[in-house]
């Protein structure tokens, strides 16, 4: 997840354009900005790159999810289905809009299990958010078929898979909306930032207005009509400096993905030395953004024993089963319903009753996979020394754990 690895001259040049005019804001300042619209240009470039009709920049990937849910009309009383292996942001956005998250199992794609998805759909289900975790696509064709059958809109959380594709088509373009994050650790970064893509002009116009207090945006984008508002909104505007960085980062995305693919293949060769190892199921290997390498050992004990040897030899992997950021049974604040709000919202009704109880045991299939899973981030640039170190660590682990 390495946008920061390639930050350099391209981004600096784009930033200088902004600093020279001093217009740090995406709207207005017509004379002073000398025709420079960095956020707007970033949106246009991003839409073109992904093949989406429209792109709306916002301040984070979490906000991107919230804006998408808002324009789809989701709110209190509604349920939104997502998966139990994702970043906390996915369900924070669902709660923030007033809806209730429902969690599905993952399968060996490490993404939403379509069979479990269908079981969890009911009359209250108003959106489905599959997450393309760790750089690779969910079973998006199967998920879309189920969603279409029940006529429920899909928002693809593509925060971790920018540049990823399924059969040549960009992830994020299958659902009604696709959301992206450009935070510190993502494949491309704007420091903080996010994007929502869609093919639906009405959705895009509503997103544009909603993220800017509901102000009328005619012409749209780039201009505010300023006269009135059709609905309540909020402020999630991206600033010009972020747009400038985004332009520079997006221009390098193909290089980033190609480079990661090469490095991932070398790391995979090393990992293949482990007896009994299998790899995450990739629904489209060609379309993998190769941001992570995920592999499975035969048991939790084996995975932990292997990782201890890897750690001792300078090549420790991420053991997501113990990770408190990304895995359902480890989200103690969700399970306990912890909130700063005196009334207990969003976990309780106004009368004080608990809305929903999250049982840590409800995702046994996910646990079975997560307990055996080890993951490496794939860097854009990897030295021969580092590759040798990983190889040596794998040799050690292979000989000690058999
Ligand atoms: C990073 C991330 C987000 C949120 O992005 P921010 O820009 O940090 O708000 C949402 N979903 C997933 C899966 C993520 O990894």
PDB file of N, CA and C in Angstrom, residues 299-337:
ATOM      1  N   UNK A 299      -3.156 -24.846   9.657  1.00  0.00           N
ATOM      2  CA  UNK A 299      -3.851 -24.635  10.935  1.00  0.00           C
ATOM      3  C   UNK A 299      -3.374 -23.339  11.584  1.00  0.00           C
ATOM      4  N   UNK A 300      -4.136 -22.879  12.602  1.00  0.00           N
ATOM      5  CA  UNK A 300      -3.743 -21.685  13.340  1.00  0.00           C
ATOM      6  C   UNK A 300      -2.368 -21.879  14.000  1.00  0.00           C
ATOM      7  N   UNK A 301      -2.157 -23.065  14.572  1.00  0.00           N
ATOM      8  CA  UNK A 301      -0.889 -23.347  15.247  1.00  0.00           C
ATOM      9  C   UNK A 301       0.275 -23.237  14.255  1.00  0.00           C
ATOM     10  N   UNK A 302       0.088 -23.831  13.065  1.00  0.00           N
ATOM     11  CA  UNK A 302       1.133 -23.783  12.035  1.00  0.00           C
ATOM     12  C   UNK A 302       1.394 -22.340  11.612  1.00  0.00           C
ATOM     13  N   UNK A 303       0.308 -21.593  11.383  1.00  0.00           N
ATOM     14  CA  UNK A 303       0.466 -20.205  10.919  1.00  0.00           C
ATOM     15  C   UNK A 303       1.254 -19.389  11.940  1.00  0.00           C
ATOM     16  N   UNK A 304       0.924 -19.584  13.214  1.00  0.00           N
ATOM     17  CA  UNK A 304       1.623 -18.811  14.242  1.00  0.00           C
ATOM     18  C   UNK A 304       3.064 -19.269  14.412  1.00  0.00           C
ATOM     19  N   UNK A 305       3.287 -20.583  14.319  1.00  0.00           N
ATOM     20  CA  UNK A 305       4.655 -21.096  14.443  1.00  0.00           C
ATOM     21  C   UNK A 305       5.518 -20.585  13.281  1.00  0.00           C
ATOM     22  N   UNK A 306       4.967 -20.635  12.067  1.00  0.00           N
ATOM     23  CA  UNK A 306       5.698 -20.121  10.902  1.00  0.00           C
ATOM     24  C   UNK A 306       6.010 -18.644  11.098  1.00  0.00           C
ATOM     25  N   UNK A 307       5.008 -17.901  11.540  1.00  0.00           N
ATOM     26  CA  UNK A 307       5.221 -16.448  11.663  1.00  0.00           C
ATOM     27  C   UNK A 307       6.254 -16.119  12.736  1.00  0.00           C
ATOM     28  N   UNK A 308       6.337 -16.945  13.779  1.00  0.00           N
ATOM     29  CA  UNK A 308       7.369 -16.703  14.797  1.00  0.00           C
ATOM     30  C   UNK A 308       8.759 -16.833  14.179  1.00  0.00           C
ATOM     31  N   UNK A 309       8.956 -17.864  13.347  1.00  0.00           N
ATOM     32  CA  UNK A 309      10.260 -18.031  12.691  1.00  0.00           C
ATOM     33  C   UNK A 309      10.515 -16.853  11.735  1.00  0.00           C
ATOM     34  N   UNK A 310       9.482 -16.471  10.992  1.00  0.00           N
ATOM     35  CA  UNK A 310       9.644 -15.339  10.057  1.00  0.00           C
ATOM     36  C   UNK A 310      10.007 -14.070  10.820  1.00  0.00           C
ATOM     37  N   UNK A 311       9.328 -13.831  11.928  1.00  0.00           N
ATOM     38  CA  UNK A 311       9.620 -12.636  12.751  1.00  0.00           C
ATOM     39  C   UNK A 311      11.056 -12.673  13.261  1.00  0.00           C
ATOM     40  N   UNK A 312      11.480 -13.827  13.753  1.00  0.00           N
ATOM     41  CA  UNK A 312      12.845 -13.941  14.289  1.00  0.00           C
ATOM     42  C   UNK A 312      13.893 -13.707  13.209  1.00  0.00           C
ATOM     43  N   UNK A 313      13.471 -13.865  11.948  1.00  0.00           N
ATOM     44  CA  UNK A 313      14.419 -13.694  10.855  1.00  0.00           C
ATOM     45  C   UNK A 313      14.131 -12.435  10.028  1.00  0.00           C
ATOM     46  N   UNK A 314      13.463 -11.489  10.651  1.00  0.00           N
ATOM     47  CA  UNK A 314      13.293 -10.165  10.041  1.00  0.00           C
ATOM     48  C   UNK A 314      12.256 -10.101   8.943  1.00  0.00           C
ATOM     49  N   UNK A 315      11.347 -11.097   8.861  1.00  0.00           N
ATOM     50  CA  UNK A 315      10.375 -11.101   7.764  1.00  0.00           C
ATOM     51  C   UNK A 315       8.986 -11.478   8.275  1.00  0.00           C
ATOM     52  N   UNK A 316       8.602 -10.940   9.416  1.00  0.00           N
ATOM     53  CA  UNK A 316       7.288 -11.248   9.986  1.00  0.00           C
ATOM     54  C   UNK A 316       6.152 -10.795   9.078  1.00  0.00           C
ATOM     55  N   UNK A 317       5.078 -11.605   9.067  1.00  0.00           N
ATOM     56  CA  UNK A 317       3.894 -11.270   8.254  1.00  0.00           C
ATOM     57  C   UNK A 317       2.784 -10.745   9.170  1.00  0.00           C
ATOM     58  N   UNK A 318       1.731 -10.168   8.565  1.00  0.00           N
ATOM     59  CA  UNK A 318       0.572  -9.710   9.341  1.00  0.00           C
ATOM     60  C   UNK A 318      -0.321 -10.912   9.633  1.00  0.00           C
ATOM     61  N   UNK A 319      -0.695 -11.087  10.915  1.00  0.00           N
ATOM     62  CA  UNK A 319      -1.625 -12.146  11.305  1.00  0.00           C
ATOM     63  C   UNK A 319      -2.952 -11.456  11.624  1.00  0.00           C
ATOM     64  N   UNK A 320      -3.826 -11.371  10.589  1.00  0.00           N
ATOM     65  CA  UNK A 320      -5.039 -10.551  10.703  1.00  0.00           C
ATOM     66  C   UNK A 320      -6.025 -11.079  11.754  1.00  0.00           C
ATOM     67  N   UNK A 321      -5.917 -12.364  12.131  1.00  0.00           N
ATOM     68  CA  UNK A 321      -6.830 -12.901  13.148  1.00  0.00           C
ATOM     69  C   UNK A 321      -6.688 -12.152  14.469  1.00  0.00           C
ATOM     70  N   UNK A 322      -5.502 -11.591  14.720  1.00  0.00           N
ATOM     71  CA  UNK A 322      -5.280 -10.840  15.961  1.00  0.00           C
ATOM     72  C   UNK A 322      -5.338  -9.330  15.727  1.00  0.00           C
ATOM     73  N   UNK A 323      -5.751  -8.933  14.528  1.00  0.00           N
ATOM     74  CA  UNK A 323      -5.690  -7.517  14.160  1.00  0.00           C
ATOM     75  C   UNK A 323      -6.983  -6.810  14.556  1.00  0.00           C
ATOM     76  N   UNK A 324      -6.849  -5.785  15.382  1.00  0.00           N
ATOM     77  CA  UNK A 324      -8.044  -5.138  15.932  1.00  0.00           C
ATOM     78  C   UNK A 324      -8.660  -4.105  14.987  1.00  0.00           C
ATOM     79  N   UNK A 325      -8.050  -3.867  13.832  1.00  0.00           N
ATOM     80  CA  UNK A 325      -8.563  -2.860  12.893  1.00  0.00           C
ATOM     81  C   UNK A 325      -9.493  -3.453  11.841  1.00  0.00           C
ATOM     82  N   UNK A 326      -9.309  -4.735  11.542  1.00  0.00           N
ATOM     83  CA  UNK A 326      -9.900  -5.275  10.319  1.00  0.00           C
ATOM     84  C   UNK A 326     -10.805  -6.492  10.486  1.00  0.00           C
ATOM     85  N   UNK A 327     -10.978  -6.993  11.713  1.00  0.00           N
ATOM     86  CA  UNK A 327     -11.621  -8.297  11.847  1.00  0.00           C
ATOM     87  C   UNK A 327     -12.684  -8.281  12.941  1.00  0.00           C
ATOM     88  N   UNK A 328     -13.882  -8.631  12.546  1.00  0.00           N
ATOM     89  CA  UNK A 328     -15.101  -8.544  13.360  1.00  0.00           C
ATOM     90  C   UNK A 328     -14.954  -8.922  14.852  1.00  0.00           C
ATOM     91  N   UNK A 329     -14.453 -10.142  15.183  1.00  0.00           N
ATOM     92  CA  UNK A 329     -14.431 -10.483  16.628  1.00  0.00           C
ATOM     93  C   UNK A 329     -13.473  -9.611  17.434  1.00  0.00           C
ATOM     94  N   UNK A 330     -12.640  -8.831  16.762  1.00  0.00           N
ATOM     95  CA  UNK A 330     -11.656  -7.989  17.452  1.00  0.00           C
ATOM     96  C   UNK A 330     -12.136  -6.541  17.603  1.00  0.00           C
ATOM     97  N   UNK A 331     -13.351  -6.249  17.093  1.00  0.00           N
ATOM     98  CA  UNK A 331     -13.859  -4.870  17.206  1.00  0.00           C
ATOM     99  C   UNK A 331     -14.607  -4.744  18.530  1.00  0.00           C
ATOM    100  N   UNK A 332     -13.880  -4.541  19.619  1.00  0.00           N
ATOM    101  CA  UNK A 332     -14.487  -4.574  20.950  1.00  0.00           C
ATOM    102  C   UNK A 332     -15.525  -3.468  21.116  1.00  0.00           C
ATOM    103  N   UNK A 333     -15.312  -2.309  20.485  1.00  0.00           N
ATOM    104  CA  UNK A 333     -16.265  -1.206  20.641  1.00  0.00           C
ATOM    105  C   UNK A 333     -17.581  -1.500  19.925  1.00  0.00           C
ATOM    106  N   UNK A 334     -17.498  -2.251  18.827  1.00  0.00           N
ATOM    107  CA  UNK A 334     -18.730  -2.671  18.131  1.00  0.00           C
ATOM    108  C   UNK A 334     -19.476  -3.702  18.981  1.00  0.00           C
ATOM    109  N   UNK A 335     -18.737  -4.715  19.456  1.00  0.00           N
ATOM    110  CA  UNK A 335     -19.365  -5.803  20.210  1.00  0.00           C
ATOM    111  C   UNK A 335     -19.993  -5.272  21.497  1.00  0.00           C
ATOM    112  N   UNK A 336     -19.318  -4.297  22.122  1.00  0.00           N
ATOM    113  CA  UNK A 336     -19.823  -3.753  23.389  1.00  0.00           C
ATOM    114  C   UNK A 336     -20.807  -2.602  23.189  1.00  0.00           C
ATOM    115  N   UNK A 337     -20.891  -2.095  21.964  1.00  0.00           N
ATOM    116  CA  UNK A 337     -21.772  -0.955  21.704  1.00  0.00           C
ATOM    117  C   UNK A 337     -21.280   0.315  22.378  1.00  0.00           C
TER     118      UNK A 337
END
